[in-house]
Amino acid sequence: MNRFALAISGGIARVTEAALGPYQTAVIRIGFSATWLLFLLRELPHRQELYGPDGPWDFTLAEQLISTNGAFTALLWSDGGVWFEAVYALAVLTSVLLLLGWRTRTMSVLFMVGVLSLQNRSIFMGDGGDNVLHLMCIYLVFTRCGQVWSLDERRERRAHVARARGERVVDRVGPVLWGALGLVLIAVTAGGKLDGDPTVPVILWAVWVALAVWWLVGRLAKSDEPRILLDVIGNVVHNGALVVIMAEACLIYATAGWYKIQGSRWQDGTAIYYPLHLDYFSPWPALADLLSASGTAVMLVTYGTVAVQVAFPFTLFHRRVKNVLLAVMITEHAVIAVVLGLPFFSLAMIAADAVFLPTSFLRRLGGWAARARGRVFRREGGPKVPGQRTGGADAAQNPANPEHTHVGFTA
């Protein structure tokens, strides 16, 4: 009984003391924001036909559908071309800022607004990758996805070093951004623009109020207990959202695999052959012919796809097997991106798969990227004179040295 109680208390402490998976959530943030950004840039010349006033799904049809299902989209607040261009530009801008990790809490909310506004405006302009992005943009709002590999992390590190030197650090951008977006939120709520399904309005108001409470506690609290309580709540919400993301990815693969089993073409091992010879999914016909030339290869890939998708959720508790299947699925999506011409679907699925990547691998990946960036900037800036070295006890006693500073992520 004591061993069981210790395990329960250890699990509770692990969930409440820290936001788990910082590298995994950072990769999800970067992956989905990059996927959406690349899609928006590729479709920039066709944006009016896809989501704007020139599309076959016109403003009146969209209004009729939204009045039925109550889905959120800011594009129905006005039918003007200027408003459409502003919303599209906002979607591009927030994707860039979320990718860089600037004010990730706020940008994740605005990123969600951009994704839902465009996708819900023309619901027939999408595929499975858009559905995944649709869900993940909501889950990202509840995560602390800027703990690492973000401008927020760099700003917190520099602020920590400045406070260690006795300097007073004041954040002016955050309150101004909060106030401006609050005025917009109050205006659209009072104007009845958020009268549909309550999910998105509740999220918008909850995040706005939570940021205000967080700021007030940081400024006015006389002790550390209120801030610790908010940290615990933030960690629990983050870890819960991370579990939901993992469950969603498993559900996608499990349902896809079990539905495939019921198809006759998947049962006889020929299903992979047919999409390779559809004009719509054959950007490289010669490559498709090469891959489908062997009946044995087609059969193995068909059965292997079903086996991997069905088995993956059951391998999460075996690290090595899970990593092998994860590498197989990421490779499969990369092949789909090239052979079938579905790059954004594949990028969305790879970004979802990233939640299961090992932390050790992601740390090494971050180290390689940091060293590569250092070489590029060193080459561009020329040789630099090294600063004075501090070693031993001097380095340990120097609080201004960022290499000896541990920084946590706040809000």
mmCIF file of C-alpha atoms in Angstrom:
data_model
loop_
_atom_site.group_PDB
_atom_site.id
_atom_site.type_symbol
_atom_site.label_atom_id
_atom_site.label_comp_id
_atom_site.label_asym_id
_atom_site.label_seq_id
_atom_site.Cartn_x
_atom_site.Cartn_y
_atom_site.Cartn_z
ATOM 1 C CA MET A 1 0.000 0.000 0.000
ATOM 2 C CA ASN A 2 2.835 2.397 0.840
ATOM 3 C CA ARG A 3 4.451 1.658 -2.523
ATOM 4 C CA PHE A 4 1.160 2.364 -4.294
ATOM 5 C CA ALA A 5 0.690 5.632 -2.388
ATOM 6 C CA LEU A 6 4.234 6.696 -3.246
ATOM 7 C CA ALA A 7 3.604 5.958 -6.915
ATOM 8 C CA ILE A 8 0.386 8.019 -6.864
ATOM 9 C CA SER A 9 2.025 10.944 -5.090
ATOM 10 C CA GLY A 10 4.991 10.790 -7.455
ATOM 11 C CA GLY A 11 2.678 10.850 -10.459
ATOM 12 C CA ILE A 12 0.763 13.835 -9.087
ATOM 13 C CA ALA A 13 3.997 15.671 -8.381
ATOM 14 C CA ARG A 14 5.271 14.969 -11.877
ATOM 15 C CA VAL A 15 2.102 16.319 -13.486
ATOM 16 C CA THR A 16 1.888 19.452 -11.327
ATOM 17 C CA GLU A 17 5.538 20.466 -10.892
ATOM 18 C CA ALA A 18 6.522 20.883 -14.543
ATOM 19 C CA ALA A 19 5.117 21.243 -18.055
ATOM 20 C CA LEU A 20 6.129 17.937 -19.621
ATOM 21 C CA GLY A 21 7.394 17.441 -23.156
ATOM 22 C CA PRO A 22 8.808 20.941 -23.793
ATOM 23 C CA TYR A 23 10.712 19.834 -26.884
ATOM 24 C CA GLN A 24 7.803 17.830 -28.261
ATOM 25 C CA THR A 25 5.343 20.710 -27.902
ATOM 26 C CA ALA A 26 7.879 23.080 -29.464
ATOM 27 C CA VAL A 27 8.165 20.792 -32.500
ATOM 28 C CA ILE A 28 4.362 20.605 -32.740
ATOM 29 C CA ARG A 29 4.179 24.409 -32.595
ATOM 30 C CA ILE A 30 6.823 24.819 -35.275
ATOM 31 C CA GLY A 31 5.447 22.011 -37.436
ATOM 32 C CA PHE A 32 1.827 23.120 -37.576
ATOM 33 C CA SER A 33 2.553 26.833 -37.890
ATOM 34 C CA ALA A 34 5.028 26.114 -40.698
ATOM 35 C CA THR A 35 2.524 23.825 -42.455
ATOM 36 C CA TRP A 36 -0.221 26.456 -42.350
ATOM 37 C CA LEU A 37 2.166 29.233 -43.360
ATOM 38 C CA LEU A 38 3.463 27.334 -46.388
ATOM 39 C CA PHE A 39 -0.089 26.500 -47.425
ATOM 40 C CA LEU A 40 -1.196 30.139 -47.180
ATOM 41 C CA LEU A 41 1.811 31.320 -49.172
ATOM 42 C CA ARG A 42 1.338 28.690 -51.871
ATOM 43 C CA GLU A 43 -2.342 29.566 -52.248
ATOM 44 C CA LEU A 44 -1.754 33.319 -52.132
ATOM 45 C CA PRO A 45 -2.571 33.800 -55.842
ATOM 46 C CA HIS A 46 -5.748 31.705 -55.450
ATOM 47 C CA ARG A 47 -6.898 32.923 -52.041
ATOM 48 C CA GLN A 48 -9.951 34.753 -53.456
ATOM 49 C CA GLU A 49 -11.229 31.593 -55.150
ATOM 50 C CA LEU A 50 -10.554 29.333 -52.157
ATOM 51 C CA TYR A 51 -11.802 31.396 -49.227
ATOM 52 C CA GLY A 52 -12.766 34.807 -50.596
ATOM 53 C CA PRO A 53 -15.649 36.432 -52.441
ATOM 54 C CA ASP A 54 -14.678 34.915 -55.813
ATOM 55 C CA GLY A 55 -15.107 31.325 -54.652
ATOM 56 C CA PRO A 56 -17.955 29.018 -55.736
ATOM 57 C CA TRP A 57 -18.945 28.724 -52.052
ATOM 58 C CA ASP A 58 -20.085 32.334 -51.846
ATOM 59 C CA PHE A 59 -20.873 34.510 -48.838
ATOM 60 C CA THR A 60 -24.598 33.681 -48.819
ATOM 61 C CA LEU A 61 -24.031 29.923 -48.848
ATOM 62 C CA ALA A 62 -21.439 30.241 -46.087
ATOM 63 C CA GLU A 63 -23.858 32.304 -43.982
ATOM 64 C CA GLN A 64 -26.564 29.670 -44.368
ATOM 65 C CA LEU A 65 -24.221 26.885 -43.289
ATOM 66 C CA ILE A 66 -22.781 28.796 -40.325
ATOM 67 C CA SER A 67 -26.274 29.693 -39.131
ATOM 68 C CA THR A 68 -26.934 25.947 -38.978
ATOM 69 C CA ASN A 69 -23.762 24.572 -37.396
ATOM 70 C CA GLY A 70 -22.653 27.667 -35.451
ATOM 71 C CA ALA A 71 -18.991 27.297 -36.457
ATOM 72 C CA PHE A 72 -16.636 30.199 -35.835
ATOM 73 C CA THR A 73 -15.250 32.248 -38.712
ATOM 74 C CA ALA A 74 -14.269 35.908 -38.674
ATOM 75 C CA LEU A 75 -14.652 36.079 -42.462
ATOM 76 C CA LEU A 76 -18.424 36.265 -42.094
ATOM 77 C CA TRP A 77 -18.239 39.445 -40.036
ATOM 78 C CA SER A 78 -18.082 41.360 -43.315
ATOM 79 C CA ASP A 79 -18.309 40.504 -47.012
ATOM 80 C CA GLY A 80 -15.864 43.212 -48.077
ATOM 81 C CA GLY A 81 -12.672 42.429 -49.944
ATOM 82 C CA VAL A 82 -10.572 44.563 -47.597
ATOM 83 C CA TRP A 83 -11.758 42.579 -44.575
ATOM 84 C CA PHE A 84 -10.920 39.301 -46.296
ATOM 85 C CA GLU A 85 -7.407 40.512 -47.111
ATOM 86 C CA ALA A 86 -6.931 41.667 -43.508
ATOM 87 C CA VAL A 87 -7.954 38.272 -42.097
ATOM 88 C CA TYR A 88 -5.726 36.440 -44.578
ATOM 89 C CA ALA A 89 -2.789 38.716 -43.721
ATOM 90 C CA LEU A 90 -3.447 38.142 -40.009
ATOM 91 C CA ALA A 91 -3.352 34.368 -40.573
ATOM 92 C CA VAL A 92 0.020 34.670 -42.332
ATOM 93 C CA LEU A 93 1.466 37.002 -39.694
ATOM 94 C CA THR A 94 0.377 34.921 -36.710
ATOM 95 C CA SER A 95 1.784 31.795 -38.353
ATOM 96 C CA VAL A 96 5.180 33.484 -38.678
ATOM 97 C CA LEU A 97 5.143 34.783 -35.102
ATOM 98 C CA LEU A 98 4.022 31.453 -33.651
ATOM 99 C CA LEU A 99 6.715 29.702 -35.668
ATOM 100 C CA LEU A 100 9.307 32.029 -34.113
ATOM 101 C CA GLY A 101 7.775 31.667 -30.668
ATOM 102 C CA TRP A 102 7.012 35.345 -30.052
ATOM 103 C CA ARG A 103 4.310 35.785 -27.379
ATOM 104 C CA THR A 104 3.295 32.202 -27.930
ATOM 105 C CA ARG A 105 0.272 32.270 -25.636
ATOM 106 C CA THR A 106 -1.313 35.167 -27.529
ATOM 107 C CA MET A 107 -0.127 34.034 -30.952
ATOM 108 C CA SER A 108 -1.499 30.532 -30.418
ATOM 109 C CA VAL A 109 -4.955 32.052 -29.861
ATOM 110 C CA LEU A 110 -4.688 34.281 -32.937
ATOM 111 C CA PHE A 111 -3.325 31.336 -34.921
ATOM 112 C CA MET A 112 -6.431 29.364 -33.959
ATOM 113 C CA VAL A 113 -8.627 32.283 -35.034
ATOM 114 C CA GLY A 114 -6.912 32.417 -38.431
ATOM 115 C CA VAL A 115 -7.130 28.673 -39.066
ATOM 116 C CA LEU A 116 -10.777 28.378 -38.042
ATOM 117 C CA SER A 117 -11.791 31.525 -39.907
ATOM 118 C CA LEU A 118 -10.441 30.324 -43.232
ATOM 119 C CA GLN A 119 -11.303 26.645 -42.936
ATOM 120 C CA ASN A 120 -14.856 27.215 -41.684
ATOM 121 C CA ARG A 121 -15.467 29.798 -44.410
ATOM 122 C CA SER A 122 -15.081 27.129 -47.134
ATOM 123 C CA ILE A 123 -15.385 23.730 -45.516
ATOM 124 C CA PHE A 124 -15.083 21.821 -48.789
ATOM 125 C CA MET A 125 -11.565 23.136 -49.486
ATOM 126 C CA GLY A 126 -9.650 20.682 -47.365
ATOM 127 C CA ASP A 127 -8.376 17.162 -46.774
ATOM 128 C CA GLY A 128 -7.300 15.001 -43.872
ATOM 129 C CA GLY A 129 -4.333 17.232 -43.118
ATOM 130 C CA ASP A 130 -6.639 20.240 -42.742
ATOM 131 C CA ASN A 131 -8.777 18.290 -40.281
ATOM 132 C CA VAL A 132 -5.707 17.502 -38.179
ATOM 133 C CA LEU A 133 -4.607 21.148 -38.280
ATOM 134 C CA HIS A 134 -8.145 22.215 -37.353
ATOM 135 C CA LEU A 135 -8.006 20.176 -34.144
ATOM 136 C CA MET A 136 -4.389 20.818 -33.231
ATOM 137 C CA CYS A 137 -4.702 24.601 -33.494
ATOM 138 C CA ILE A 138 -7.242 24.404 -30.652
ATOM 139 C CA TYR A 139 -5.119 22.072 -28.525
ATOM 140 C CA LEU A 140 -2.054 24.297 -28.942
ATOM 141 C CA VAL A 141 -3.808 27.128 -27.086
ATOM 142 C CA PHE A 142 -3.692 25.081 -23.875
ATOM 143 C CA THR A 143 -0.007 24.145 -24.100
ATOM 144 C CA ARG A 144 3.134 25.942 -23.014
ATOM 145 C CA CYS A 145 4.626 25.464 -26.437
ATOM 146 C CA GLY A 146 7.244 28.212 -26.130
ATOM 147 C CA GLN A 147 9.386 26.737 -23.360
ATOM 148 C CA VAL A 148 12.265 26.004 -25.758
ATOM 149 C CA TRP A 149 13.282 27.034 -29.280
ATOM 150 C CA SER A 150 11.379 30.308 -29.114
ATOM 151 C CA LEU A 151 11.888 34.040 -28.791
ATOM 152 C CA ASP A 152 9.909 33.844 -25.554
ATOM 153 C CA GLU A 153 12.488 31.511 -24.052
ATOM 154 C CA ARG A 154 15.311 33.833 -25.102
ATOM 155 C CA ARG A 155 13.509 36.855 -23.647
ATOM 156 C CA GLU A 156 12.945 35.041 -20.350
ATOM 157 C CA ARG A 157 16.581 34.001 -20.196
ATOM 158 C CA ARG A 158 17.778 37.553 -20.751
ATOM 159 C CA ALA A 159 15.288 38.922 -18.214
ATOM 160 C CA HIS A 160 16.472 36.367 -15.665
ATOM 161 C CA VAL A 161 20.084 37.412 -16.191
ATOM 162 C CA ALA A 162 19.139 41.097 -15.920
ATOM 163 C CA ARG A 163 17.281 40.522 -12.649
ATOM 164 C CA ALA A 164 20.266 38.615 -11.315
ATOM 165 C CA ARG A 165 22.339 41.754 -11.925
ATOM 166 C CA GLY A 166 19.828 43.758 -9.915
ATOM 167 C CA GLU A 167 18.171 45.419 -12.916
ATOM 168 C CA ARG A 168 14.424 46.056 -13.044
ATOM 169 C CA VAL A 169 12.737 44.309 -15.966
ATOM 170 C CA VAL A 170 9.416 45.756 -17.177
ATOM 171 C CA ASP A 171 7.324 44.147 -19.908
ATOM 172 C CA ARG A 172 5.456 46.870 -21.783
ATOM 173 C CA VAL A 173 4.555 44.928 -24.925
ATOM 174 C CA GLY A 174 2.501 42.295 -23.140
ATOM 175 C CA PRO A 175 0.033 44.656 -21.385
ATOM 176 C CA VAL A 176 -0.391 46.769 -24.534
ATOM 177 C CA LEU A 177 -1.095 43.673 -26.634
ATOM 178 C CA TRP A 178 -3.497 42.373 -23.993
ATOM 179 C CA GLY A 179 -5.366 45.667 -23.833
ATOM 180 C CA ALA A 180 -5.679 46.085 -27.600
ATOM 181 C CA LEU A 181 -6.939 42.539 -28.144
ATOM 182 C CA GLY A 182 -9.279 42.920 -25.185
ATOM 183 C CA LEU A 183 -10.937 45.931 -26.776
ATOM 184 C CA VAL A 184 -11.410 43.950 -29.982
ATOM 185 C CA LEU A 185 -12.855 40.998 -28.061
ATOM 186 C CA ILE A 186 -15.299 43.220 -26.165
ATOM 187 C CA ALA A 187 -16.376 44.928 -29.397
ATOM 188 C CA VAL A 188 -17.063 41.721 -31.354
ATOM 189 C CA THR A 189 -18.868 40.165 -28.376
ATOM 190 C CA ALA A 190 -21.069 43.218 -27.916
ATOM 191 C CA GLY A 191 -21.743 43.254 -31.664
ATOM 192 C CA GLY A 192 -23.079 39.696 -31.587
ATOM 193 C CA LYS A 193 -20.288 38.300 -33.760
ATOM 194 C CA LEU A 194 -19.631 35.417 -31.334
ATOM 195 C CA ASP A 195 -23.216 34.199 -30.938
ATOM 196 C CA GLY A 196 -22.674 30.790 -32.558
ATOM 197 C CA ASP A 197 -21.118 27.759 -30.938
ATOM 198 C CA PRO A 198 -19.725 28.862 -27.540
ATOM 199 C CA THR A 199 -16.468 26.865 -27.710
ATOM 200 C CA VAL A 200 -14.266 29.461 -29.389
ATOM 201 C CA PRO A 201 -15.705 32.490 -27.487
ATOM 202 C CA VAL A 202 -15.176 30.682 -24.178
ATOM 203 C CA ILE A 203 -11.567 29.927 -25.116
ATOM 204 C CA LEU A 204 -10.943 33.541 -26.153
ATOM 205 C CA TRP A 205 -12.382 35.000 -22.968
ATOM 206 C CA ALA A 206 -10.764 32.385 -20.722
ATOM 207 C CA VAL A 207 -7.286 33.048 -22.103
ATOM 208 C CA TRP A 208 -7.778 36.816 -21.926
ATOM 209 C CA VAL A 209 -8.886 36.695 -18.273
ATOM 210 C CA ALA A 210 -6.166 34.159 -17.379
ATOM 211 C CA LEU A 211 -3.439 36.421 -18.760
ATOM 212 C CA ALA A 212 -4.812 39.329 -16.718
ATOM 213 C CA VAL A 213 -4.843 37.236 -13.538
ATOM 214 C CA TRP A 214 -1.308 36.021 -14.227
ATOM 215 C CA TRP A 215 -0.032 39.578 -14.691
ATOM 216 C CA LEU A 216 -1.810 40.899 -11.590
ATOM 217 C CA VAL A 217 -0.485 38.099 -9.409
ATOM 218 C CA GLY A 218 3.047 38.717 -10.659
ATOM 219 C CA ARG A 219 2.755 42.425 -9.869
ATOM 220 C CA LEU A 220 0.727 42.506 -6.656
ATOM 221 C CA ALA A 221 1.241 39.203 -4.819
ATOM 222 C CA LYS A 222 3.187 39.628 -1.558
ATOM 223 C CA SER A 223 4.298 35.989 -1.417
ATOM 224 C CA ASP A 224 5.179 33.222 -3.861
ATOM 225 C CA GLU A 225 2.166 31.010 -3.106
ATOM 226 C CA PRO A 226 -0.277 32.576 -5.640
ATOM 227 C CA ARG A 227 2.292 32.372 -8.427
ATOM 228 C CA ILE A 228 3.095 28.770 -7.521
ATOM 229 C CA LEU A 229 -0.623 27.945 -7.640
ATOM 230 C CA LEU A 230 -0.947 29.488 -11.103
ATOM 231 C CA ASP A 231 2.115 27.541 -12.235
ATOM 232 C CA VAL A 232 0.536 24.307 -11.012
ATOM 233 C CA ILE A 233 -2.712 25.083 -12.873
ATOM 234 C CA GLY A 234 -0.781 25.959 -16.022
ATOM 235 C CA ASN A 235 1.231 22.743 -15.799
ATOM 236 C CA VAL A 236 -1.882 20.605 -15.322
ATOM 237 C CA VAL A 237 -3.632 22.239 -18.291
ATOM 238 C CA HIS A 238 -0.523 21.860 -20.464
ATOM 239 C CA ASN A 239 -0.002 18.215 -19.547
ATOM 240 C CA GLY A 240 -3.683 17.455 -20.089
ATOM 241 C CA ALA A 241 -3.571 19.043 -23.546
ATOM 242 C CA LEU A 242 -0.430 17.036 -24.348
ATOM 243 C CA VAL A 243 -2.233 13.811 -23.440
ATOM 244 C CA VAL A 244 -5.152 14.846 -25.677
ATOM 245 C CA ILE A 245 -2.766 15.490 -28.587
ATOM 246 C CA MET A 246 -1.196 12.063 -28.126
ATOM 247 C CA ALA A 247 -4.603 10.398 -27.880
ATOM 248 C CA GLU A 248 -5.766 12.228 -31.011
ATOM 249 C CA ALA A 249 -2.752 11.007 -32.995
ATOM 250 C CA CYS A 250 -3.337 7.427 -31.815
ATOM 251 C CA LEU A 251 -7.030 7.680 -32.684
ATOM 252 C CA ILE A 252 -6.216 8.891 -36.193
ATOM 253 C CA TYR A 253 -3.941 5.933 -36.884
ATOM 254 C CA ALA A 254 -6.148 3.369 -35.176
ATOM 255 C CA THR A 255 -9.316 4.368 -37.037
ATOM 256 C CA ALA A 256 -7.452 4.647 -40.347
ATOM 257 C CA GLY A 257 -5.969 1.180 -39.898
ATOM 258 C CA TRP A 258 -9.192 -0.538 -38.846
ATOM 259 C CA TYR A 259 -11.200 1.066 -41.646
ATOM 260 C CA LYS A 260 -8.565 -0.108 -44.128
ATOM 261 C CA ILE A 261 -8.935 -3.669 -42.885
ATOM 262 C CA GLN A 262 -12.592 -3.599 -43.927
ATOM 263 C CA GLY A 263 -11.781 -2.621 -47.533
ATOM 264 C CA SER A 264 -11.542 -5.375 -50.116
ATOM 265 C CA ARG A 265 -8.586 -3.752 -51.912
ATOM 266 C CA TRP A 266 -6.636 -3.596 -48.661
ATOM 267 C CA GLN A 267 -7.509 -7.204 -47.958
ATOM 268 C CA ASP A 268 -6.216 -8.460 -51.313
ATOM 269 C CA GLY A 269 -3.076 -6.303 -51.096
ATOM 270 C CA THR A 270 -3.658 -4.029 -54.116
ATOM 271 C CA ALA A 271 -4.907 -0.795 -52.519
ATOM 272 C CA ILE A 272 -1.618 1.101 -52.903
ATOM 273 C CA TYR A 273 -1.626 0.517 -56.675
ATOM 274 C CA TYR A 274 -4.719 2.601 -57.481
ATOM 275 C CA PRO A 275 -3.842 6.071 -56.089
ATOM 276 C CA LEU A 276 -0.467 5.822 -57.833
ATOM 277 C CA HIS A 277 -2.286 5.809 -61.179
ATOM 278 C CA LEU A 278 -4.830 8.563 -60.552
ATOM 279 C CA ASP A 279 -3.991 11.715 -62.483
ATOM 280 C CA TYR A 280 -4.916 13.886 -59.520
ATOM 281 C CA PHE A 281 -2.384 12.086 -57.275
ATOM 282 C CA SER A 282 0.384 11.502 -59.829
ATOM 283 C CA PRO A 283 2.690 14.530 -60.074
ATOM 284 C CA TRP A 284 5.492 12.132 -61.147
ATOM 285 C CA PRO A 285 3.927 9.416 -63.356
ATOM 286 C CA ALA A 286 7.260 7.777 -64.116
ATOM 287 C CA LEU A 287 8.037 7.449 -60.416
ATOM 288 C CA ALA A 288 4.571 6.046 -59.728
ATOM 289 C CA ASP A 289 5.029 3.463 -62.493
ATOM 290 C CA LEU A 290 8.382 2.468 -61.045
ATOM 291 C CA LEU A 291 6.993 1.991 -57.538
ATOM 292 C CA SER A 292 4.012 -0.050 -58.755
ATOM 293 C CA ALA A 293 5.942 -2.216 -61.219
ATOM 294 C CA SER A 294 6.393 -5.033 -58.704
ATOM 295 C CA GLY A 295 3.240 -6.732 -57.479
ATOM 296 C CA THR A 296 5.107 -8.137 -54.485
ATOM 297 C CA ALA A 297 6.274 -4.658 -53.445
ATOM 298 C CA VAL A 298 2.740 -3.291 -53.771
ATOM 299 C CA MET A 299 1.378 -6.102 -51.615
ATOM 300 C CA LEU A 300 4.049 -5.644 -48.927
ATOM 301 C CA VAL A 301 3.519 -1.887 -48.748
ATOM 302 C CA THR A 302 -0.269 -2.320 -48.606
ATOM 303 C CA TYR A 303 -0.184 -4.851 -45.775
ATOM 304 C CA GLY A 304 2.663 -3.018 -44.033
ATOM 305 C CA THR A 305 0.707 0.242 -43.992
ATOM 306 C CA VAL A 306 -2.274 -1.415 -42.324
ATOM 307 C CA ALA A 307 -0.099 -3.291 -39.826
ATOM 308 C CA VAL A 308 1.827 -0.182 -38.775
ATOM 309 C CA GLN A 309 -1.287 1.941 -38.328
ATOM 310 C CA VAL A 310 -3.158 -0.676 -36.322
ATOM 311 C CA ALA A 311 -0.161 -1.630 -34.180
ATOM 312 C CA PHE A 312 1.208 1.829 -33.389
ATOM 313 C CA PRO A 313 -1.104 2.723 -30.444
ATOM 314 C CA PHE A 314 -0.217 -0.590 -28.783
ATOM 315 C CA THR A 315 3.538 0.049 -28.988
ATOM 316 C CA LEU A 316 3.635 3.286 -26.973
ATOM 317 C CA PHE A 317 4.741 1.446 -23.848
ATOM 318 C CA HIS A 318 7.706 -0.165 -25.605
ATOM 319 C CA ARG A 319 10.132 2.604 -26.440
ATOM 320 C CA ARG A 320 12.259 0.852 -29.049
ATOM 321 C CA VAL A 321 9.386 -0.646 -31.022
ATOM 322 C CA LYS A 322 7.541 2.668 -30.868
ATOM 323 C CA ASN A 323 10.548 4.546 -32.228
ATOM 324 C CA VAL A 324 10.938 2.086 -35.101
ATOM 325 C CA LEU A 325 7.279 2.372 -36.120
ATOM 326 C CA LEU A 326 7.458 6.138 -35.717
ATOM 327 C CA ALA A 327 10.378 6.311 -38.132
ATOM 328 C CA VAL A 328 8.451 4.091 -40.569
ATOM 329 C CA MET A 329 5.359 6.318 -40.436
ATOM 330 C CA ILE A 330 7.342 9.538 -40.870
ATOM 331 C CA THR A 331 9.118 7.984 -43.861
ATOM 332 C CA GLU A 332 5.767 6.874 -45.264
ATOM 333 C CA HIS A 333 4.370 10.417 -45.014
ATOM 334 C CA ALA A 334 7.467 11.831 -46.665
ATOM 335 C CA VAL A 335 6.975 9.389 -49.563
ATOM 336 C CA ILE A 336 3.294 10.353 -49.809
ATOM 337 C CA ALA A 337 4.280 14.025 -49.997
ATOM 338 C CA VAL A 338 6.522 13.378 -53.003
ATOM 339 C CA VAL A 339 4.835 10.518 -54.848
ATOM 340 C CA LEU A 340 1.175 11.502 -54.376
ATOM 341 C CA GLY A 341 1.719 15.259 -54.319
ATOM 342 C CA LEU A 342 0.216 15.814 -50.843
ATOM 343 C CA PRO A 343 2.891 17.851 -49.066
ATOM 344 C CA PHE A 344 0.659 19.669 -46.580
ATOM 345 C CA PHE A 345 -1.197 16.546 -45.510
ATOM 346 C CA SER A 346 2.152 14.851 -44.921
ATOM 347 C CA LEU A 347 3.601 17.828 -43.040
ATOM 348 C CA ALA A 348 0.550 17.950 -40.768
ATOM 349 C CA MET A 349 0.808 14.234 -39.978
ATOM 350 C CA ILE A 350 4.562 14.427 -39.377
ATOM 351 C CA ALA A 351 3.974 17.362 -37.017
ATOM 352 C CA ALA A 352 1.382 15.277 -35.140
ATOM 353 C CA ASP A 353 3.796 12.335 -34.999
ATOM 354 C CA ALA A 354 6.429 14.619 -33.422
ATOM 355 C CA VAL A 355 4.681 14.412 -30.048
ATOM 356 C CA PHE A 356 6.114 10.868 -29.721
ATOM 357 C CA LEU A 357 9.708 11.705 -30.678
ATOM 358 C CA PRO A 358 12.292 10.934 -27.966
ATOM 359 C CA THR A 359 13.533 13.920 -25.978
ATOM 360 C CA SER A 360 17.155 12.832 -26.410
ATOM 361 C CA PHE A 361 16.785 12.905 -30.199
ATOM 362 C CA LEU A 362 15.140 16.336 -30.143
ATOM 363 C CA ARG A 363 17.898 17.706 -27.923
ATOM 364 C CA ARG A 364 20.520 16.430 -30.311
ATOM 365 C CA LEU A 365 18.552 17.912 -33.188
ATOM 366 C CA GLY A 366 18.458 21.263 -31.409
ATOM 367 C CA GLY A 367 22.198 21.051 -30.754
ATOM 368 C CA TRP A 368 22.921 20.374 -34.421
ATOM 369 C CA ALA A 369 20.739 23.318 -35.448
ATOM 370 C CA ALA A 370 22.434 25.604 -32.921
ATOM 371 C CA ARG A 371 25.900 24.622 -34.111
ATOM 372 C CA ALA A 372 24.884 25.105 -37.745
ATOM 373 C CA ARG A 373 23.470 28.537 -36.953
ATOM 374 C CA GLY A 374 26.631 29.437 -35.063
ATOM 375 C CA ARG A 375 28.798 28.511 -38.030
ATOM 376 C CA VAL A 376 26.629 30.587 -40.407
ATOM 377 C CA PHE A 377 26.701 33.697 -38.241
ATOM 378 C CA ARG A 378 30.399 33.272 -37.487
ATOM 379 C CA ARG A 379 31.104 33.037 -41.210
ATOM 380 C CA GLU A 380 28.971 36.098 -41.974
ATOM 381 C CA GLY A 381 30.322 38.218 -39.144
ATOM 382 C CA GLY A 382 33.948 37.287 -39.544
ATOM 383 C CA PRO A 383 36.352 36.404 -36.726
ATOM 384 C CA LYS A 384 35.560 37.808 -33.292
ATOM 385 C CA VAL A 385 37.882 38.492 -30.396
ATOM 386 C CA PRO A 386 36.995 36.140 -27.540
ATOM 387 C CA GLY A 387 35.993 37.738 -24.263
ATOM 388 C CA GLN A 388 37.670 37.288 -20.917
ATOM 389 C CA ARG A 389 37.363 33.768 -19.599
ATOM 390 C CA THR A 390 36.145 32.988 -16.147
ATOM 391 C CA GLY A 391 36.721 29.604 -14.692
ATOM 392 C CA GLY A 392 36.303 27.595 -11.575
ATOM 393 C CA ALA A 393 34.792 29.421 -8.627
ATOM 394 C CA ASP A 394 34.617 32.728 -10.503
ATOM 395 C CA ALA A 395 32.309 31.246 -13.143
ATOM 396 C CA ALA A 396 30.092 29.628 -10.544
ATOM 397 C CA GLN A 397 29.772 32.909 -8.641
ATOM 398 C CA ASN A 398 28.980 34.993 -11.720
ATOM 399 C CA PRO A 399 25.162 35.238 -11.886
ATOM 400 C CA ALA A 400 25.296 37.231 -15.102
ATOM 401 C CA ASN A 401 26.747 34.311 -17.046
ATOM 402 C CA PRO A 402 23.825 32.766 -18.939
ATOM 403 C CA GLU A 403 25.621 29.439 -19.162
ATOM 404 C CA HIS A 404 25.196 29.046 -15.407
ATOM 405 C CA THR A 405 21.590 30.186 -15.283
ATOM 406 C CA HIS A 406 18.594 27.879 -15.267
ATOM 407 C CA VAL A 407 15.496 29.520 -16.631
ATOM 408 C CA GLY A 408 11.909 28.322 -16.323
ATOM 409 C CA PHE A 409 9.153 29.315 -18.698
ATOM 410 C CA THR A 410 6.449 31.614 -17.388
ATOM 411 C CA ALA A 411 2.990 32.012 -18.843
#
